[in-house]
Coordinates of C-alpha atoms in Angstrom, one line a residue:
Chain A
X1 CA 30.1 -5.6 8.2
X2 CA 28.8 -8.5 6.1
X3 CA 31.8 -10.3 6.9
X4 CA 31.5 -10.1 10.3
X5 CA 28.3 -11.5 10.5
X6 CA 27.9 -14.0 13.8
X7 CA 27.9 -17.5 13.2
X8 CA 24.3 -17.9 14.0
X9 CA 23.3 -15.8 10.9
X10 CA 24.8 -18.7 8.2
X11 CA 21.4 -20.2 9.0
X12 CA 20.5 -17.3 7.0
X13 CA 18.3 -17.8 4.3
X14 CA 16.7 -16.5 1.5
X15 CA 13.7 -16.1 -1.2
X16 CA 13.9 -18.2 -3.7
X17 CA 12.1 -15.4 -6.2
X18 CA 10.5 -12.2 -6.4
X19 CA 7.2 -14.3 -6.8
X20 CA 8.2 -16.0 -2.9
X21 CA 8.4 -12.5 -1.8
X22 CA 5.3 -11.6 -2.9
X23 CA 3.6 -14.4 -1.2
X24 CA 5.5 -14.0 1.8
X25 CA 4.8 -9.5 1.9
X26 CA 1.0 -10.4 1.0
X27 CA 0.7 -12.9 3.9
X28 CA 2.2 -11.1 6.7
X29 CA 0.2 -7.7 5.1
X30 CA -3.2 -9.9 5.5
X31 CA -2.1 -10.9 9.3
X32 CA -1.4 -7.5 10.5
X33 CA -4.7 -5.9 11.7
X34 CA -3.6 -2.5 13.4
X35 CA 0.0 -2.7 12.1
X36 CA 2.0 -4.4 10.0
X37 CA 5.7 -3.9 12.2
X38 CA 5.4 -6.8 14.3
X39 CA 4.0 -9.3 12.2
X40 CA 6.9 -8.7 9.9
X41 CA 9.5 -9.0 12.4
X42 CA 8.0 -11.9 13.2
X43 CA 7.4 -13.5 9.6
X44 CA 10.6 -12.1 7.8
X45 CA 13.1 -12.9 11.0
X46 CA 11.6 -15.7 13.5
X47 CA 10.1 -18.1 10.6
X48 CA 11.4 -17.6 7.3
X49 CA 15.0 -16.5 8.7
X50 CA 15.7 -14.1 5.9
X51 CA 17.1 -11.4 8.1
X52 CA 18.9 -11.7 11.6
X53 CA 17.5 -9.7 14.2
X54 CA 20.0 -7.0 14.1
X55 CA 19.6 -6.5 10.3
X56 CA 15.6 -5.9 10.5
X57 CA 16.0 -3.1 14.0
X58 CA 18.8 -1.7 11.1
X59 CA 16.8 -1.3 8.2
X60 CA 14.0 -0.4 10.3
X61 CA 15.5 2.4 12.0
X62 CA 16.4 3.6 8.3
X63 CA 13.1 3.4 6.7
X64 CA 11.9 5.4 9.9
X65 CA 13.8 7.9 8.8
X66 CA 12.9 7.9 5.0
X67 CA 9.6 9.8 3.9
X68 CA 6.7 7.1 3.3
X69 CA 5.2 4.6 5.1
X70 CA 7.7 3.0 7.3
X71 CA 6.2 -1.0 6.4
X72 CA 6.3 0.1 2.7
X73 CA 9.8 1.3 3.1
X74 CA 11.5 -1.9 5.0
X75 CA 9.3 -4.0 2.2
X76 CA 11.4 -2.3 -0.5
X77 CA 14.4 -2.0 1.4
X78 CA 14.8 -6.0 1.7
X79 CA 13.2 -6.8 -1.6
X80 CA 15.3 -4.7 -3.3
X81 CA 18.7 -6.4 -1.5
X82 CA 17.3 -10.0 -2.9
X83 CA 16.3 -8.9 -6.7
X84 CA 16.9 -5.1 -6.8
X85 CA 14.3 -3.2 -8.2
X86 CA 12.0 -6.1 -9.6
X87 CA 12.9 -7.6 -5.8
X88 CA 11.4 -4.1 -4.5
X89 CA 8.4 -4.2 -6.6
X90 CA 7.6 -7.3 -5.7
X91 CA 7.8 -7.1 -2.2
X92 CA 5.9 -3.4 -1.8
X93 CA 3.0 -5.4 -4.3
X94 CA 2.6 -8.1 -1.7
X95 CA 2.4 -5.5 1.2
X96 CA -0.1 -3.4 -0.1
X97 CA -2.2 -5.3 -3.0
X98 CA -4.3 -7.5 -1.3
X99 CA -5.2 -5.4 1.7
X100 CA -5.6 -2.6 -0.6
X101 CA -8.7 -4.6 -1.9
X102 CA -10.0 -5.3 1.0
X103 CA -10.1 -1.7 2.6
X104 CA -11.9 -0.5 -0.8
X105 CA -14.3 -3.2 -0.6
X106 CA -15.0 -2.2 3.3
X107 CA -15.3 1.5 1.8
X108 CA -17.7 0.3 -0.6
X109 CA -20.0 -1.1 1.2
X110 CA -19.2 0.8 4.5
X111 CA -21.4 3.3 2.5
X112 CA -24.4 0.8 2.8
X113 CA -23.9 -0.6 5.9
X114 CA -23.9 2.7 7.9
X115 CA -27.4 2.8 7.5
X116 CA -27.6 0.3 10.6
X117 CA -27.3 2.2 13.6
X118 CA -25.0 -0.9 15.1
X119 CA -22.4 -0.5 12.4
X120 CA -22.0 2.9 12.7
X121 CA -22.0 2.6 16.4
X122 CA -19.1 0.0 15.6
X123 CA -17.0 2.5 13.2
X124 CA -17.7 4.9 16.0
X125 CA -16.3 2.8 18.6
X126 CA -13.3 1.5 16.0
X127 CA -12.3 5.3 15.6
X128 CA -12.3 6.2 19.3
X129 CA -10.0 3.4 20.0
X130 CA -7.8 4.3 16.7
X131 CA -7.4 7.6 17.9
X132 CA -6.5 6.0 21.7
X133 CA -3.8 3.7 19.2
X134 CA -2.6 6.7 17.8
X135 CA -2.1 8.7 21.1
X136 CA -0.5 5.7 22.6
X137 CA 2.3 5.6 19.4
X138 CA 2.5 9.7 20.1
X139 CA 3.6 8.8 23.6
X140 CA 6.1 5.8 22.8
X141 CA 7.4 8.1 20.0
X142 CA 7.9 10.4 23.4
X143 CA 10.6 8.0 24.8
X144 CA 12.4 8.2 21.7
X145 CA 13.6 11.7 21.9
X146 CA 15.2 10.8 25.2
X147 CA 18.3 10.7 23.3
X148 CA 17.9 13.4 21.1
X149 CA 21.2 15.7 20.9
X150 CA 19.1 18.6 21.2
X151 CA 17.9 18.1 24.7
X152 CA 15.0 17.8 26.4
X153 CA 14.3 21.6 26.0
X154 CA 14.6 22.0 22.4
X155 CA 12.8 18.8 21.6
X156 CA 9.7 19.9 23.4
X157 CA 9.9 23.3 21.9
X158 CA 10.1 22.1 18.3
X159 CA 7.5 19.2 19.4
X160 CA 4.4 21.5 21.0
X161 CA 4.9 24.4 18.5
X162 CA 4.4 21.4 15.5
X163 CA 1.6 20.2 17.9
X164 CA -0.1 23.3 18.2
X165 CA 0.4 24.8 14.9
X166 CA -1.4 21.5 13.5
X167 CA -4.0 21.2 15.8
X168 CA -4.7 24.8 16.5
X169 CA -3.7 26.7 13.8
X170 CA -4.7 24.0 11.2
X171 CA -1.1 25.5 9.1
X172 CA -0.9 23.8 5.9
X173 CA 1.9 20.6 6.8
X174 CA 4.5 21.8 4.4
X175 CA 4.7 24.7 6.2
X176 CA 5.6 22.7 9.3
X177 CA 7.9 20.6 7.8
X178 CA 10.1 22.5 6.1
X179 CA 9.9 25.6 8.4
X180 CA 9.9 23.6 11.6
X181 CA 12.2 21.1 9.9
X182 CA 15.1 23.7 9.3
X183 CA 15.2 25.6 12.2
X184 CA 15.3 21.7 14.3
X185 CA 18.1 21.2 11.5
X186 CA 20.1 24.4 12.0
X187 CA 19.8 24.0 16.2
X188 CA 20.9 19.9 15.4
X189 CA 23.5 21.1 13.7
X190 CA 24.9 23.7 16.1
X191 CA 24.6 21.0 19.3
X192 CA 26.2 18.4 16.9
X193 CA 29.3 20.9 16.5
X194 CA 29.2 21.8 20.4
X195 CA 29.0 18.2 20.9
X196 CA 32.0 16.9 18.9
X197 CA 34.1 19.9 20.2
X198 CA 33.5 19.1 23.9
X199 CA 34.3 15.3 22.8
X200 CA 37.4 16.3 21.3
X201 CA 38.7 18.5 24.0
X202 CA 37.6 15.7 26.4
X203 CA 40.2 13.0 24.4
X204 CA 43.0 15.2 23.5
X205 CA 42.9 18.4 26.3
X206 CA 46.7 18.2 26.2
X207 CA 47.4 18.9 22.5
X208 CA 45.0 21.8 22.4
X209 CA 46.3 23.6 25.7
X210 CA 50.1 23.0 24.4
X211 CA 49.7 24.7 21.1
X212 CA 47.3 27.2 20.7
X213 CA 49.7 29.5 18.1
X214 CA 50.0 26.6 16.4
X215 CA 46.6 25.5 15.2
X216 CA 45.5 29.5 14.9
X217 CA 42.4 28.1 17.2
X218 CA 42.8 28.6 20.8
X219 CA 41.8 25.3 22.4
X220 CA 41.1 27.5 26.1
X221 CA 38.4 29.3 23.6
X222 CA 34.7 28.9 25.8
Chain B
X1 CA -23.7 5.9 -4.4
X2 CA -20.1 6.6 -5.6
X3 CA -18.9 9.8 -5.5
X4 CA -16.8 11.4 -9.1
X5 CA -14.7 14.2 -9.1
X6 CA -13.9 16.1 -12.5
X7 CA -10.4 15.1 -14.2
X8 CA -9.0 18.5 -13.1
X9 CA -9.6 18.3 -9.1
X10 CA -8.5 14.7 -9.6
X11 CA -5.5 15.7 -11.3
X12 CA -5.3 18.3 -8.0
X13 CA -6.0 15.3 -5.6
X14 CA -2.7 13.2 -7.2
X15 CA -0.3 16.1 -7.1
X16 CA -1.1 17.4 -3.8
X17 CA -0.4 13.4 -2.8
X18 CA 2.8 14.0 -4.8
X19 CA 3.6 16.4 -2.8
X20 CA 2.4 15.3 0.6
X21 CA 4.5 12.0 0.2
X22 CA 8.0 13.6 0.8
X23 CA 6.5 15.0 3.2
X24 CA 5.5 12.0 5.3
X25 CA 9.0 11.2 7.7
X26 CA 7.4 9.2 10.2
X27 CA 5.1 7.7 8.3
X28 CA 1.8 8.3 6.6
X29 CA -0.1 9.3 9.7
X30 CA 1.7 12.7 10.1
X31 CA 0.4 13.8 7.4
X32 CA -2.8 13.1 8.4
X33 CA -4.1 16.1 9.9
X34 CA -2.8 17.5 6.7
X35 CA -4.7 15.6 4.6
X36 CA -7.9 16.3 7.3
X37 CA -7.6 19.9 6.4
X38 CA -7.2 19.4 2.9
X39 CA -10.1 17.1 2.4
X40 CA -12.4 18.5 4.6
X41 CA -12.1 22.3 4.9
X42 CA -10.0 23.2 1.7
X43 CA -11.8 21.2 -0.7
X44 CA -15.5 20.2 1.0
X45 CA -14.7 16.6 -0.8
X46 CA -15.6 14.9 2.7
X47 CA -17.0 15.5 5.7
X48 CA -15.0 15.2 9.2
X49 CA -17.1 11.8 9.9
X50 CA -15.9 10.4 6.7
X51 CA -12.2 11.1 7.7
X52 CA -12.4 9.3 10.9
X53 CA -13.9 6.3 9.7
X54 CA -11.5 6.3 6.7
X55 CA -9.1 5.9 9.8
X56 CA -11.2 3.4 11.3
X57 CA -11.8 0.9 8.7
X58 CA -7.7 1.1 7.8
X59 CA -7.3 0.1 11.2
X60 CA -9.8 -2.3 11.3
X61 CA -8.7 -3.8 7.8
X62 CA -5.5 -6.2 7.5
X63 CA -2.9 -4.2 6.2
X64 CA -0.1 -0.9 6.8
X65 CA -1.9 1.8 7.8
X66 CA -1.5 3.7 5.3
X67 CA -4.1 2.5 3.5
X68 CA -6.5 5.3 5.0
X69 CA -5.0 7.2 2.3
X70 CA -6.8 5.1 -1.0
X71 CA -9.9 5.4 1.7
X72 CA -10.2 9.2 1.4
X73 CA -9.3 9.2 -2.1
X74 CA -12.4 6.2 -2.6
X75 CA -14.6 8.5 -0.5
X76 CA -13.9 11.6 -2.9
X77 CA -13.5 10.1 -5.6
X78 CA -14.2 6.3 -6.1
X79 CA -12.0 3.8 -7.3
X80 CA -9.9 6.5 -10.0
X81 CA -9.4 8.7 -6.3
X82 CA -8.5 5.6 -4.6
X83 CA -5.8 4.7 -6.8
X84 CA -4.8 8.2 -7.5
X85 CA -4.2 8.9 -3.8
X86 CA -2.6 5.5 -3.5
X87 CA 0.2 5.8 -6.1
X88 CA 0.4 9.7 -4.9
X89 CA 1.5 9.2 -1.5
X90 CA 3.7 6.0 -2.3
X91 CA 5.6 6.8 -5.6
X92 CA 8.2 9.6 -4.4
X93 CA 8.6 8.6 -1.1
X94 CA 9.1 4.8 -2.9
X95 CA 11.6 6.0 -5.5
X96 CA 13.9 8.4 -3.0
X97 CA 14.0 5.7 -0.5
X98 CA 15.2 3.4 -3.0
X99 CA 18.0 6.0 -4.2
X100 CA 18.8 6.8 -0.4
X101 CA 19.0 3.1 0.7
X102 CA 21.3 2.5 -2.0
X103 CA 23.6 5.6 -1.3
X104 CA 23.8 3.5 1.9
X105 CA 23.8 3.6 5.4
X106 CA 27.5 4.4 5.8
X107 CA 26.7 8.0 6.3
X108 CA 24.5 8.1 9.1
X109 CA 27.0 8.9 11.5
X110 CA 27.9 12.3 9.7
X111 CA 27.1 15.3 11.0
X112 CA 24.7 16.2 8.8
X113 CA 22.8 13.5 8.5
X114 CA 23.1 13.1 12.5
X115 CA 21.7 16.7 12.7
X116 CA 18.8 16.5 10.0
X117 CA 17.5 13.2 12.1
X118 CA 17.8 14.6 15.4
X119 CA 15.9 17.8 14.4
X120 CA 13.0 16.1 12.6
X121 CA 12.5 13.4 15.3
X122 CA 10.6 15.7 17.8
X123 CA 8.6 17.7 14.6
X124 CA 7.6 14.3 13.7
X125 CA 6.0 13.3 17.3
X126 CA 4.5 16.7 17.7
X127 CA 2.9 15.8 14.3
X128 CA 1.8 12.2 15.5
X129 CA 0.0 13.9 18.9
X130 CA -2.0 16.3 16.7
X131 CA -3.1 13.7 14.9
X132 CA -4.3 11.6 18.0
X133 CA -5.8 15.0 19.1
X134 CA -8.0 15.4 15.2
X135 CA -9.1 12.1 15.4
X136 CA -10.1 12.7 19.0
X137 CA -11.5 15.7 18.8
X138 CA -15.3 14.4 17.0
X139 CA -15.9 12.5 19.9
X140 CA -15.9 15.1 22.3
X141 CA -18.0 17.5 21.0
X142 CA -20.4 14.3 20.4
X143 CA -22.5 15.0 23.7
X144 CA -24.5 11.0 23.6
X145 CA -21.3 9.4 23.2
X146 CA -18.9 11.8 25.0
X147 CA -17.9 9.7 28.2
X148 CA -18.0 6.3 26.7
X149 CA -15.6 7.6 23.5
X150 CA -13.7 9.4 25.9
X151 CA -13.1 5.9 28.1
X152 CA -12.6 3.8 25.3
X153 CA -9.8 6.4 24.2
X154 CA -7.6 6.4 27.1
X155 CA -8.4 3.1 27.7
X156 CA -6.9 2.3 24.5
X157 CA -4.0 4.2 25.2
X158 CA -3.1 3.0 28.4
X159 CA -3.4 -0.7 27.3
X160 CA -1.5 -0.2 24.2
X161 CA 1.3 1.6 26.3
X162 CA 1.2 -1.3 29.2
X163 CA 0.6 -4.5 27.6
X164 CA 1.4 -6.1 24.5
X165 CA -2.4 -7.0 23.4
X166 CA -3.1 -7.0 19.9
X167 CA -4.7 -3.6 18.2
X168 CA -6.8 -6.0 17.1
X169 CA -8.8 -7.2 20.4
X170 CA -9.0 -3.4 21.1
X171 CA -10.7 -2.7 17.9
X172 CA -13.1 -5.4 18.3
X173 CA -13.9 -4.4 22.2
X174 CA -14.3 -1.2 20.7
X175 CA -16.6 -1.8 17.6
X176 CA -18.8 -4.3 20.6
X177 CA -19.0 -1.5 22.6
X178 CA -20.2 0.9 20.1
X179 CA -22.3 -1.3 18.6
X180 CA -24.0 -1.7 21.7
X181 CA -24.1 2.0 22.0
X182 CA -21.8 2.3 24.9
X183 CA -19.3 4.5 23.4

């Protein structure tokens, strides 16, 4: 796939150390207020042309897919392609270090400050609209599952018993994820196996219908 | 001013972040409502107001979300919680990814792997609405504040859903507007 990479991409370039990675993680880290995704597309792809677009949706669709903060994941994914581990280190450092200060300092004196009614009408107001950011991801998340193998009826049964056993039941989360987890695995893996069977019927109908002793698998089989 | 927490529950606080990292597929905000339950009704470490404005100030903060987490551990704990709960939820989830990104990306298209997404994608946004609906749920049983939390909410969510304005104009209308005592 390297090989094939479009001309466009020699432009390519890349950091000259796990110290430039560091810089460049802790700079786009201290830009992104409410997120870090789309200032790093932004920092790592538009300006400092280390990955082509295509790469970053890649590696990003993998870290979604990973355990662990999605940011923190593409961080170590591309720092560990440059310098391997120290190239990881380096770049998950620079993503977290600096803003990690800064939230513990707001903590600290958050404590303080709340004595003013203002401020803690402020975190009040800050929270409502976090939760209104969070609801909004919850819904974008939504159109995701549009392409889900299971189907639309599956997902949303998997989906609101998660929802409910959360948010209701307050069930411990391991509970859910495993639990929930295998039984959306076992049903995935079932429609997977429907799905590849109707596509292979659907290229080679012929072969199947003209030998049916032959493969001991009757290809008219429902 | 700083809360402590004895070596043992501390010790408690860093495995069950262990534990909860290899947990978090979708990122750290699924296991939110988790960690809501832990902190606040397990343990009595924190009370529900704390966890929203452990929220709050992450969002408000420069930075991956996910730095709510050292926030919760600061607010139990101080600074030995914060980083406890820091290098909890990051160092398995940090280390597998590492091993799984090197196995490589060739095998996404087998069936197992095709099957182990495709059922954990809808778990995971079930997960992400019950944690819109925790952090929601203090304003609405907050009578002074109800409406104006309750605008400000969907407001939010309907501009972040439409537009492409910054979360951070949002969070500064929305810190204005409960300073001012609006919502």
């Amino acid at each position: 796939m390297m090989a094939a990479r479009p001309a466009t991409d020699a432009a390519l370039q890349r950091p000259a150390s796990p110290l430039a990675l560091f810089i460049a993680f802790s700079l786009l880290a201290l830009q992104g207020f409410g997120g870090v995704l789309a200032v790093a597309q932004r920092e790592l792809v538009d300006r400092r042309n280390w990955l082509s677009r295509a790469e970053f949706v890649e590696l990003y669709a993998i870290a979604q897919m990973l355990p662990g903060p999605n940011v923190v994941n593409l961080s170590l994914m591309i720092g560990d392609r440059y310098f391997g581990w120290r190239g990881a280190l380096a770049a998950i450092t620079g993503m977290l270090l600096a803003p990690f200060l800064i939230v513990i300092a707001l903590a600290a004196s958050y404590q303080r400050l709340a004595e003013f009614p203002a401020v803690a009408g402020a975190l009040r107001g800050m929270g409502a609209v976090a939760a209104g950011l969070i609801l909004a991801m919850a819904f974008k998340m939504l159109g995701t599952l549009r392409g889900n193998l299971l189907g639309p009826w599956l997902c949303a049964l998997l989906g609101v018993t998660a929802l409910v056993a959360i948010a209701v039941f307050r069930l411990p989360l391991a509970w859910i994820v495993i639990g929930l987890g295998l039984v959306g695995w076992a049903l995935a893996r079932w429609r997977v196996a429907v799905l590849d069977a109707q596509a292979a019927r659907r290229k080679a109908p012929d072969v199947t219908a003209q030998s049916p002793a032959a493969g001991g698998k009757p290809g008219s089989q429902p | 001013m700083l809360n402590t927490l004895p070596a043992g529950e501390l010790l408690d606080l860093f495995l069950h972040f262990l534990m909860l990292s290899l947990l978090s597929i979708g990122g750290a905000m699924s296991t939110a409502p988790e960690m809501q339950r832990y902190f606040v009704v397990e343990r009595g470490w924190i009370g529900e107001a704390d966890f929203t404005t452990a929220i709050a100030l992450a969002q408000a903060a420069p930075g991956p979300n996910v730095l709510f987490v050292p926030v919760l551990g600061f607010q139990a704990a101080g600074l030995p919680g914060a980083a406890a709960a820091l290098v909890g939820i990051l160092l398995p989830s940090t280390l597998l990814s590492l091993g799984v990104s090197r196995w490589g990306a060739s095998r996404r298209d087998t069936p197992l792997v095709r099957a182990f997404t495709a059922g954990l994608a809808p778990v995971t946004v079930g997960l992400v609405f019950a944690t819109g609906w925790l952090l929601a749920l203090p304003f609405l049983g907050d009578a002074a504040h109800r409406n104006g939390a309750l605008v400000l909410i969907v407001l939010t969510a309907l501009v972040t859903l439409k537009t492409k304005l910054a979360p951070i104009w949002m969070i500064l209308v929305g810190a204005l507007l409960g300073a001012a005592g609006i919502a």
